[in-house]
Amino acid sequence: MIETHGLTKYFGPTMAIEEVTFRVEKGEILGFLGPNGAGKSTTMRILTCYLAPTAGSASMAGFDIHDSPLEVRRRIGYLPENVPLYEEMRVARYLDFVAEMKGVSSRSQRRSRVGQALESCGLLKVQERIIGNLSKGFRQRVGLAQALLGDPEVLILDEPTVGLDPQQIIEIRNLIKGLGGKRTVILSTHVLPEVEVTCGRVVIINRGRIVAQDTPGNLTRRLQGAARVQVTVGAGAAERAAGVLRAVPGAKKVKHLPTSSEEAQRFLVESEADVDIRSKVANAVVTSGLNLLDLHSQDLNLEEIFIQTVEGEEHRRA
Amino acid sequence: MRNLWAVFRRELTSYFISPVAYVVIILFLVLMGLFFCYFLSVYTTEYQQYQARLSYYFQMSSQNPFIAQQLPQPQAPDFNLNVTQPFYFWLSFMMLFILPMLTMRLFSEENRSGTLELLLTYPVRDAEIILGKFFACLCVFAVVLVLTLFFPLFINGATEKAPLELGPLALTYTGALCVGAAFIAVGMFLSSLTRSQIVAGVLTFGILFGFFFLWLLGYAGEFLEQYIGLFKNKAFFDFFRHLSIFGHNENFLSGLLDTRDLLYCFNFTLGSLFLCWLSLGTRKWRA
């Protein structure tokens, strides 16, 4: 659906992005992950034909961004970073304007499209309010509503949940997740849990370069190297417990973790990456007569992966 | 075409939602009202003097027909020459101050708030956006102009001594609209260059005033020639007058329709709009 090849953008002598190449399939939700200033917005602006790349090419649904920008723009809904809206307009009137700009010509058709957008973004109650007086959460939804208008195949959302309260973040994420499948979505963020929750695939970008791209699951597996299980047993003989855990077949390393309470002892058991030793650990603990309080596998979360990749990249460059 | 209409409607409503249009209209009408009163009072004084001279003339001629033949019959001061023309000259001068206020926000405001980014990613041609905004601004200006029709209509209703001359009046307004369109196009182009409304406004005023200054320079030549006898080279000074848009407005004011003036305004407008289009189009490659 979306294909970029070697996108490079310089602002004067400053490199913003370099050799950015990725593909997004139809119906996929792609997370664009990177620290502030990594080049996420620049890439998105190029995809929306707002900026032209210094080098490289990109196409959307077979249309090149340089040769047929109007065709590309007809197929995208875009939510820029700070949600720029016409402050003085009323919500419904603004959306009507956007619908007209996106080529919905008949008035009745526009009314129904705007109605749909208002409803799907939960804006029915504020449709007669002036945009400048809306709260940040509602503004964000108006921005999302205008992106959805015109039924675009591709949605490009630049930090859609920034500045929202947790409740609103969950709502917007659910809204975006609901869009997947029907539409192709690219969303950028520097909030890691967001990607884990909503995206099918992640592109990690740092200092203008792509450093990793894969599904969140694959990224985790690739970087983790080992599967880890955390076990908590009742108080008492720590040495014995450690011995029992070491004896579990498949366990490579056992680490005693410090705990705040005297009541329990925590251990971290590592094994080969693709082996699940949880049931074996449970068995061993129970048969040895220790009290098993808690047992769960511990994955590297995206946060750790992100730090590892970005740091690795910096290291390699240095 | 449809997009142009949508941009036009949004821009026009935004003028009237914000205080901009009202401030401009009121300011303009108050200033023009002052000018009108001034010219009218000057004219009234002159007319009174004329009446006094006339009665003196008749008195003399009834007493002594021979003297009456020697005396020239007093001429009534011309209303158009004394009120209408200076009034509309000052109207075009005030446009220098008023139009930058209307044009300065057109692009710079959208640039600053970021709405331009969104606008330019809709499936719309840059030209449609530019023309939509241009016509919206021109429309507000036309409203201002229509409201100034109050002054000639007021005079027409108040006295029979100054009949409305429809032809020259229509031409004067055509001229004001043409010159206004050119000013708006320049203002819009300058507004597309900066994020600051103030900078755009001041820059527009500066450039328009530069054109006014060119025109003055042309007149300086005439003045020197007439009173001091210096500078016989009229073409040299005419050059400046023709270069300035105000020089072309002169003909409209005096009720003369010259295709050169129309063409000048048209080209001026088109050229500025084209520059604006370039400035929007090249943003892709600029930082």
XYZ file of C-alpha atoms in Angstrom:
605
model
C 0.000 0.000 0.000
C 2.734 2.407 1.015
C 6.259 2.015 -0.175
C 9.199 4.265 0.428
C 12.611 3.864 -1.028
C 15.697 5.622 0.260
C 13.882 8.744 1.444
C 16.358 11.437 2.401
C 15.624 14.982 3.473
C 18.041 17.753 4.224
C 17.056 21.117 5.641
C 19.967 23.150 4.413
C 23.011 21.326 5.737
C 21.033 19.559 8.462
C 20.076 15.990 7.769
C 16.547 15.213 8.923
C 16.153 11.686 7.581
C 18.444 9.472 5.561
C 17.722 6.402 3.466
C 14.367 5.649 5.023
C 12.954 2.576 3.334
C 9.907 0.663 4.474
C 6.709 -0.946 3.260
C 3.263 -0.967 4.760
C 0.740 -3.537 3.618
C -2.944 -2.846 3.224
C -4.833 -2.954 6.492
C -1.716 -2.845 8.602
C -1.133 -0.519 11.560
C 2.463 0.606 11.520
C 4.025 2.264 14.513
C 6.690 4.830 13.906
C 8.774 4.906 17.013
C 11.585 7.221 17.882
C 12.804 9.853 20.296
C 11.887 13.488 19.726
C 13.566 14.914 16.663
C 14.265 11.518 15.129
C 12.580 12.417 11.840
C 9.141 10.920 12.333
C 7.239 14.066 11.429
C 9.484 14.779 8.467
C 8.824 11.324 7.038
C 5.100 11.789 7.497
C 5.163 15.208 5.900
C 6.901 13.716 2.901
C 4.298 10.975 2.648
C 1.521 13.571 2.705
C 3.252 15.554 -0.065
C 3.696 18.562 2.216
C 7.461 18.350 1.857
C 9.484 17.001 -1.009
C 12.317 14.588 -0.257
C 15.860 15.606 -1.160
C 16.364 12.120 -2.541
C 14.471 8.870 -2.726
C 10.913 8.082 -3.658
C 7.665 7.047 -2.079
C 4.402 5.806 -3.453
C 0.972 5.215 -2.100
C -1.483 2.806 -3.683
C 0.703 2.897 -6.775
C 0.794 6.694 -7.065
C 4.127 8.414 -6.748
C 4.218 11.328 -4.317
C 6.148 13.427 -6.778
C 4.309 12.662 -9.998
C 0.725 12.611 -8.791
C 0.479 14.365 -5.441
C -3.237 15.061 -5.867
C -4.001 11.351 -6.275
C -1.910 10.564 -3.212
C -3.573 13.265 -1.149
C -6.980 12.021 -2.230
C -6.151 8.741 -0.496
C -4.831 9.947 2.814
C -6.213 11.350 6.011
C -3.604 13.256 7.945
C -3.447 14.394 11.539
C -0.448 16.697 12.051
C 1.417 16.822 15.287
C -0.115 19.769 17.108
C -3.584 19.344 15.622
C -3.851 22.666 13.804
C -7.506 23.628 13.476
C -9.389 26.797 12.605
C -9.996 28.091 16.110
C -12.832 30.398 15.189
C -15.017 27.794 13.474
C -17.660 25.534 14.921
C -16.936 21.806 14.903
C -19.672 20.724 12.491
C -19.046 23.628 10.124
C -15.324 22.896 10.116
C -15.857 19.250 9.292
C -18.261 20.254 6.538
C -15.506 22.444 5.078
C -13.012 19.583 5.233
C -15.463 17.213 3.578
C -15.939 19.700 0.776
C -12.189 20.077 0.375
C -11.883 16.319 0.158
C -14.273 16.290 -2.743
C -17.596 15.316 -1.168
C -19.624 17.585 -3.368
C -23.308 17.148 -2.613
C -24.617 18.862 0.446
C -26.729 15.946 1.685
C -23.833 13.540 1.262
C -21.623 15.894 3.189
C -24.112 16.081 6.002
C -24.242 12.322 6.386
C -20.448 11.939 6.180
C -19.905 14.643 8.759
C -22.559 13.001 10.930
C -20.706 9.694 10.730
C -17.382 11.296 11.574
C -18.924 13.158 14.511
C -20.411 9.965 15.819
C -17.393 7.711 15.414
C -15.185 10.242 17.194
C -17.674 10.961 19.955
C -18.166 14.582 18.982
C -21.954 14.746 18.711
C -22.306 16.675 21.933
C -19.819 19.380 20.975
C -20.658 19.769 17.292
C -21.972 23.310 17.731
C -19.116 24.453 19.951
C -16.352 26.739 18.738
C -13.143 24.762 18.222
C -10.981 27.278 20.065
C -12.982 26.654 23.240
C -12.645 22.871 23.188
C -10.454 20.878 25.552
C -7.311 19.225 24.240
C -8.989 15.829 24.118
C -11.860 17.064 22.016
C -9.541 18.985 19.716
C -7.612 15.776 19.152
C -10.837 14.032 18.248
C -11.823 16.805 15.864
C -8.417 16.338 14.254
C -9.013 12.631 13.968
C -12.512 13.227 12.591
C -11.177 15.490 9.848
C -8.585 12.843 8.966
C -11.317 10.208 8.699
C -13.521 12.316 6.452
C -13.582 11.391 2.816
C -13.042 7.755 3.703
C -9.282 7.675 3.046
C -7.512 4.361 2.517
C -4.483 5.528 4.436
C -4.358 7.348 7.745
C -1.226 9.158 8.802
C -1.377 10.173 12.440
C 1.442 12.158 13.984
C 1.498 11.559 17.729
C -2.256 11.150 18.037
C -2.333 10.681 21.804
C 0.116 13.304 22.952
C -1.217 15.578 25.683
C -4.278 13.510 26.473
C -5.275 12.141 29.855
C -5.085 8.363 30.363
C -8.788 7.829 29.829
C -8.706 9.747 26.553
C -5.574 7.912 25.458
C -7.349 4.587 25.848
C -10.344 5.875 23.888
C -8.235 7.180 21.023
C -6.180 3.981 20.916
C -9.316 1.900 20.704
C -10.587 4.139 17.959
C -7.353 3.670 16.001
C -7.336 -0.062 16.601
C -10.873 -0.203 15.264
C -9.624 1.385 12.056
C -7.070 -1.325 11.340
C -8.011 -3.962 8.821
C -10.175 -1.615 6.789
C -7.585 1.096 6.551
C -3.842 1.309 6.504
C -2.569 3.348 9.417
C 0.815 4.867 10.106
C 1.105 6.396 13.525
C 4.101 7.972 15.116
C 4.787 8.142 18.767
C 7.517 8.330 21.310
C 5.321 6.585 23.866
C 6.287 2.925 23.809
C 3.272 1.187 25.316
C 1.189 2.760 22.586
C 2.994 0.808 19.917
C 2.721 -2.418 21.859
C -1.002 -1.951 22.265
C -2.023 -0.736 18.849
C 0.506 -1.583 16.187
C 1.015 -4.703 14.138
C 4.475 -3.630 13.087
C 7.056 -1.203 14.379
C 9.661 0.907 12.665
C 12.211 2.292 15.070
C 13.858 5.434 13.837
C 16.679 7.328 15.455
C 18.553 10.371 14.218
C 16.906 10.092 10.844
C 17.746 6.442 10.211
C 15.700 3.310 10.568
C 17.386 1.124 13.159
C 14.907 -1.737 13.330
C 11.601 -2.807 11.855
C 9.520 -5.840 12.741
C 6.456 -6.908 14.709
C 6.640 -6.008 18.401
C 6.729 -9.754 19.229
C 9.594 -10.499 16.853
C 11.582 -7.533 18.036
C 11.248 -8.748 21.585
C 12.279 -12.277 20.703
C 15.193 -11.223 18.589
C 16.713 -9.013 21.196
C 15.913 -10.994 24.241
C 18.197 -13.974 23.617
C 16.779 -15.828 26.622
C 13.345 -16.513 28.108
C 13.008 -15.483 31.706
C 10.692 -16.716 34.422
C 10.244 -14.935 37.695
C 9.412 -17.148 40.687
C 8.390 -16.077 44.158
C 8.449 -18.645 46.950
C 7.591 -18.453 50.651
C 10.135 -17.256 53.204
C 12.813 -19.571 54.463
C 15.713 -21.436 53.083
C 16.871 -19.354 50.158
C 19.778 -21.695 49.442
C 17.520 -24.674 49.173
C 15.133 -22.897 46.883
C 17.960 -21.813 44.630
C 19.224 -25.369 44.491
C 15.805 -26.674 43.552
C 15.460 -24.154 40.772
C 18.923 -24.890 39.428
C 17.994 -28.521 39.205
C 15.049 -27.835 36.909
C 15.863 -29.259 33.477
C 16.372 -26.454 30.962
C 17.267 -23.794 33.501
C 20.517 -22.118 32.577
C 20.886 -19.464 35.189
C 19.198 -18.663 38.479
C 19.436 -15.234 40.052
C 18.284 -14.329 43.546
C 16.451 -11.016 43.366
C 16.389 -8.688 46.342
C 12.952 -8.242 47.880
C 11.520 -5.631 50.155
C 9.621 -8.053 52.387
C 11.011 -10.855 54.508
C 7.991 -12.998 53.706
C 9.044 -14.007 50.209
C 12.073 -14.827 48.105
C 12.217 -13.938 44.422
C 14.258 -15.681 41.782
C 14.821 -15.140 38.103
C 15.266 -18.301 36.069
C 16.654 -18.016 32.555
C 16.370 -20.637 29.861
C 16.823 -21.012 26.094
C 14.805 -18.395 24.213
C 12.260 -20.723 22.664
C 11.716 -23.095 25.608
C 8.869 -22.624 28.055
C 9.978 -24.023 31.394
C 7.200 -22.586 33.530
C 5.396 -25.860 34.199
C 8.668 -27.602 35.065
C 9.588 -24.859 37.493
C 6.167 -25.026 39.130
C 6.402 -28.773 39.494
C 9.847 -28.665 40.988
C 8.928 -26.039 43.537
C 5.773 -27.771 44.665
C 7.294 -31.240 44.938
C 10.175 -29.922 47.013
C 7.671 -28.693 49.574
C 8.274 -24.971 49.112
C 5.339 -22.551 49.014
C 4.852 -21.267 45.480
C 3.470 -17.711 45.727
C 3.871 -16.415 42.189
C 5.274 -17.470 38.861
C 5.276 -15.583 35.564
C 7.368 -15.261 32.464
C 9.087 -11.953 32.006
C 9.520 -10.511 28.516
C 11.695 -7.641 27.610
C 9.239 -4.857 27.009
C 9.494 -2.501 24.077
C 11.007 0.103 26.297
C 14.041 -2.039 26.920
C 14.215 -3.054 23.281
C 14.059 0.534 22.242
C 16.827 1.580 24.557
C 18.927 -1.376 23.454
C 18.517 -0.701 19.741
C 19.025 3.004 20.001
C 22.046 2.588 22.231
C 23.441 -0.123 20.015
C 23.082 2.179 17.052
C 24.841 5.038 18.825
C 27.577 2.658 19.842
C 28.048 1.393 16.310
C 28.258 4.917 14.971
C 30.775 5.955 17.567
C -13.548 24.990 -8.887
C -15.569 23.526 -6.038
C -12.550 23.684 -3.764
C -12.028 27.298 -4.682
C -15.610 27.983 -3.632
C -15.101 26.140 -0.338
C -11.925 28.077 0.464
C -13.651 31.297 -0.520
C -16.626 30.697 1.767
C -14.500 29.679 4.723
C -12.205 32.667 4.331
C -15.086 35.089 3.947
C -16.882 33.840 7.057
C -13.646 33.954 8.999
C -13.311 37.658 8.093
C -16.723 38.354 9.516
C -16.394 36.060 12.535
C -13.241 37.794 13.646
C -13.342 41.555 14.242
C -10.999 42.215 11.294
C -13.626 43.026 8.696
C -15.661 45.224 11.030
C -12.656 47.167 12.254
C -11.484 47.771 8.708
C -14.931 48.774 7.472
C -15.602 51.160 10.343
C -12.155 52.702 10.251
C -12.360 53.218 6.526
C -15.841 54.712 6.567
C -15.042 57.082 9.433
C -11.901 58.339 7.687
C -13.688 58.694 4.376
C -16.514 60.519 6.138
C -14.013 63.021 7.517
C -12.507 63.577 4.091
C -15.954 63.972 2.596
C -17.006 66.562 5.158
C -13.836 68.494 4.599
C -14.141 68.631 0.818
C -17.816 69.433 1.073
C -17.220 72.338 3.445
C -14.510 73.730 1.186
C -16.885 73.433 -1.740
C -19.690 75.138 0.180
C -17.484 78.100 0.990
C -16.440 78.388 -2.620
C -20.024 78.163 -3.757
C -21.027 80.945 -1.376
C -18.249 83.103 -2.731
C -19.445 82.308 -6.249
C -22.989 83.362 -5.347
C -21.732 86.626 -3.904
C -19.754 87.302 -7.079
C -22.744 86.393 -9.192
C -25.093 88.790 -7.431
C -22.445 91.512 -7.701
C -22.171 90.788 -11.422
C -25.915 91.064 -11.964
C -26.049 94.223 -9.892
C -23.329 95.797 -11.982
C -24.800 94.695 -15.277
C -28.239 96.044 -14.446
C -26.703 99.400 -13.568
C -24.321 99.624 -16.453
C -24.511 97.162 -19.352
C -21.202 98.454 -20.716
C -19.272 97.426 -17.590
C -21.065 94.106 -17.567
C -19.646 93.350 -20.998
C -16.143 93.935 -19.682
C -16.591 91.740 -16.615
C -16.297 88.003 -17.044
C -19.371 86.128 -15.873
C -18.451 84.142 -12.705
C -18.344 80.395 -13.164
C -19.910 78.032 -10.641
C -17.286 75.788 -8.985
C -17.466 72.290 -10.386
C -18.728 69.764 -7.886
C -16.980 66.800 -9.423
C -13.677 68.577 -9.660
C -13.823 69.930 -6.122
C -15.452 67.142 -4.159
C -15.813 63.885 -6.052
C -12.347 63.690 -7.532
C -10.318 64.615 -4.442
C -12.571 62.407 -2.359
C -11.858 59.381 -4.511
C -8.195 60.236 -4.729
C -8.025 60.080 -0.944
C -10.041 56.904 -1.011
C -7.375 55.256 -3.122
C -4.723 56.686 -0.824
C -6.428 55.255 2.260
C -6.448 51.856 0.593
C -2.716 51.885 1.305
C -3.486 51.616 4.992
C -6.611 49.516 4.902
C -5.756 46.724 2.497
C -2.642 45.472 4.300
C -4.893 44.956 7.322
C -7.089 42.700 5.243
C -4.340 40.758 3.509
C -1.747 40.325 6.240
C -3.432 37.368 7.882
C -4.287 35.394 4.746
C -1.327 33.029 4.745
C 0.862 34.062 7.659
C -1.815 33.229 10.202
C -2.381 29.783 8.712
C 1.344 29.288 8.514
C 1.809 30.173 12.162
C -1.028 28.037 13.482
C -0.114 25.140 11.200
C -3.493 24.921 9.482
C -1.704 25.573 6.204
C -0.024 22.192 6.508
C -3.401 20.523 6.756
C -4.892 22.656 4.002
C -2.070 21.774 1.629
C -2.427 18.047 2.248
C -6.037 18.030 1.105
C -6.547 17.032 -2.512
C -6.605 20.664 -3.621
C -4.446 22.586 -6.049
C -2.395 25.436 -4.606
C -3.958 27.743 -7.176
C -7.442 26.989 -5.888
C -6.425 27.931 -2.363
C -4.781 31.139 -3.538
C -7.691 32.213 -5.715
C -10.246 31.322 -3.049
C -8.465 33.507 -0.532
C -7.907 36.266 -3.066
C -11.562 36.501 -4.020
C -12.682 36.370 -0.399
C -10.464 39.327 0.413
C -11.574 41.148 -2.716
C -15.158 40.515 -1.676
C -14.624 42.146 1.721
C -13.028 45.094 -0.021
C -15.955 45.301 -2.437
C -18.299 45.480 0.559
C -16.249 48.400 1.879
C -16.460 50.108 -1.514
C -20.190 49.599 -1.826
C -20.640 51.197 1.575
C -18.755 54.299 0.423
C -21.445 54.751 -2.248
C -23.334 56.335 0.601
C -21.458 59.610 0.078
C -22.366 60.331 -3.567
C -25.895 59.057 -2.975
C -26.203 61.328 0.049
C -25.247 64.358 -2.022
C -27.550 63.310 -4.816
C -30.449 63.092 -2.409
C -29.581 66.326 -0.610
C -29.216 68.732 -3.498
C -30.034 69.104 -7.149
C -27.013 71.297 -7.744
C -24.667 68.294 -7.933
C -26.291 65.638 -10.087
C -24.884 62.118 -9.945
C -22.740 61.394 -12.963
C -23.154 57.683 -13.315
C -20.498 57.058 -15.945
C -17.510 58.619 -14.187
C -18.701 57.251 -10.861
C -18.854 53.706 -12.220
C -15.405 54.151 -13.681
C -14.035 55.466 -10.407
C -15.306 52.398 -8.625
C -13.987 50.105 -11.334
C -10.622 51.744 -10.852
C -10.738 51.370 -7.090
C -11.615 47.700 -7.443
C -8.833 47.071 -9.990
C -6.228 48.880 -7.926
C -7.555 47.144 -4.807
C -7.215 43.746 -6.483
C -3.598 44.525 -7.299
C -2.904 45.633 -3.723
C -4.557 42.515 -2.332
C -2.504 40.263 -4.582
C 0.731 41.926 -3.423
C -0.363 41.682 0.209
C -1.231 38.040 -0.166
C 2.111 37.236 -1.731
C 3.963 38.949 1.101
C 1.765 37.182 3.625
C 2.825 33.846 2.172
C 6.458 34.678 2.881
C 6.272 35.027 6.641
C 4.671 33.551 9.719
C 4.134 36.930 11.308
C 1.057 38.957 10.452
C 2.744 42.157 11.565
C 5.723 41.627 9.289
C 3.411 40.812 6.387
C 1.285 43.899 7.028
C 4.172 46.317 7.414
C 5.955 44.895 4.397
C 2.829 45.252 2.275
C 2.326 48.813 3.415
C 5.967 49.583 2.703
C 5.849 48.253 -0.832
C 2.539 49.930 -1.644
C 3.822 53.176 -0.219
C 6.862 52.772 -2.426
C 4.514 52.781 -5.416
C 2.829 55.888 -4.074
C 6.226 57.498 -3.726
C 7.040 56.672 -7.354
C 3.901 58.475 -8.362
C 4.824 61.491 -6.250
C 8.204 61.505 -7.942
C 6.423 61.733 -11.284
C 4.498 64.698 -9.994
C 7.589 66.342 -8.646
C 8.729 66.671 -12.235
C 5.545 68.378 -13.273
C 5.770 70.716 -10.321
C 9.372 71.688 -11.053
C 8.601 72.225 -14.692
C 5.564 74.335 -14.030
C 6.876 76.601 -11.301
C 10.614 76.689 -11.639
C 11.066 75.902 -15.286
C 13.595 73.234 -14.598
C 13.589 69.786 -16.113
C 12.160 69.928 -19.576
C 12.440 66.168 -19.793
C 8.827 65.202 -19.210
C 9.266 61.630 -20.362
C 11.703 61.011 -17.558
C 9.114 61.821 -14.938
C 6.251 60.235 -16.841
C 8.201 57.030 -16.677
C 7.824 56.957 -12.906
C 4.182 57.852 -13.061
C 3.412 55.071 -15.457
C 5.426 52.680 -13.368
C 3.324 53.401 -10.318
C -0.105 51.941 -9.916
C -1.312 55.328 -8.643
C -0.452 56.894 -11.939
C -2.811 54.471 -13.597
C -5.512 55.226 -11.084
C -5.486 58.889 -12.177
C -7.320 58.141 -15.399
C -10.008 56.172 -13.631
C -10.501 59.075 -11.246
C -10.887 61.603 -14.019
C -13.410 59.399 -15.770
C -11.155 58.162 -18.521
C -11.210 54.509 -19.505
C -7.865 53.467 -20.884
C -7.141 49.821 -21.633
C -3.539 50.418 -20.594
C -4.655 51.076 -17.037
C -6.878 48.012 -16.978
C -4.099 45.921 -18.407
C -1.601 47.286 -15.910
C -3.819 46.363 -12.960
C -4.610 42.990 -14.437
C -0.954 42.136 -15.037
C 0.048 43.481 -11.657
C -2.536 41.276 -9.960
C -1.717 38.224 -12.017
C 2.014 38.679 -11.484
C 1.622 38.946 -7.727
C -0.675 35.938 -7.597
C 1.879 34.016 -9.596
C 4.614 34.963 -7.123
C 2.344 33.818 -4.323
C 1.807 30.524 -6.131
C 5.557 30.093 -6.491
C 6.120 30.862 -2.843
C 3.563 28.220 -1.831
C 4.883 25.701 -4.311
C 8.513 26.031 -3.324
C 7.827 25.520 0.394
C 8.213 21.804 -0.368
C 11.880 22.285 -1.059
C 12.558 24.972 1.460
C 13.182 24.240 5.093
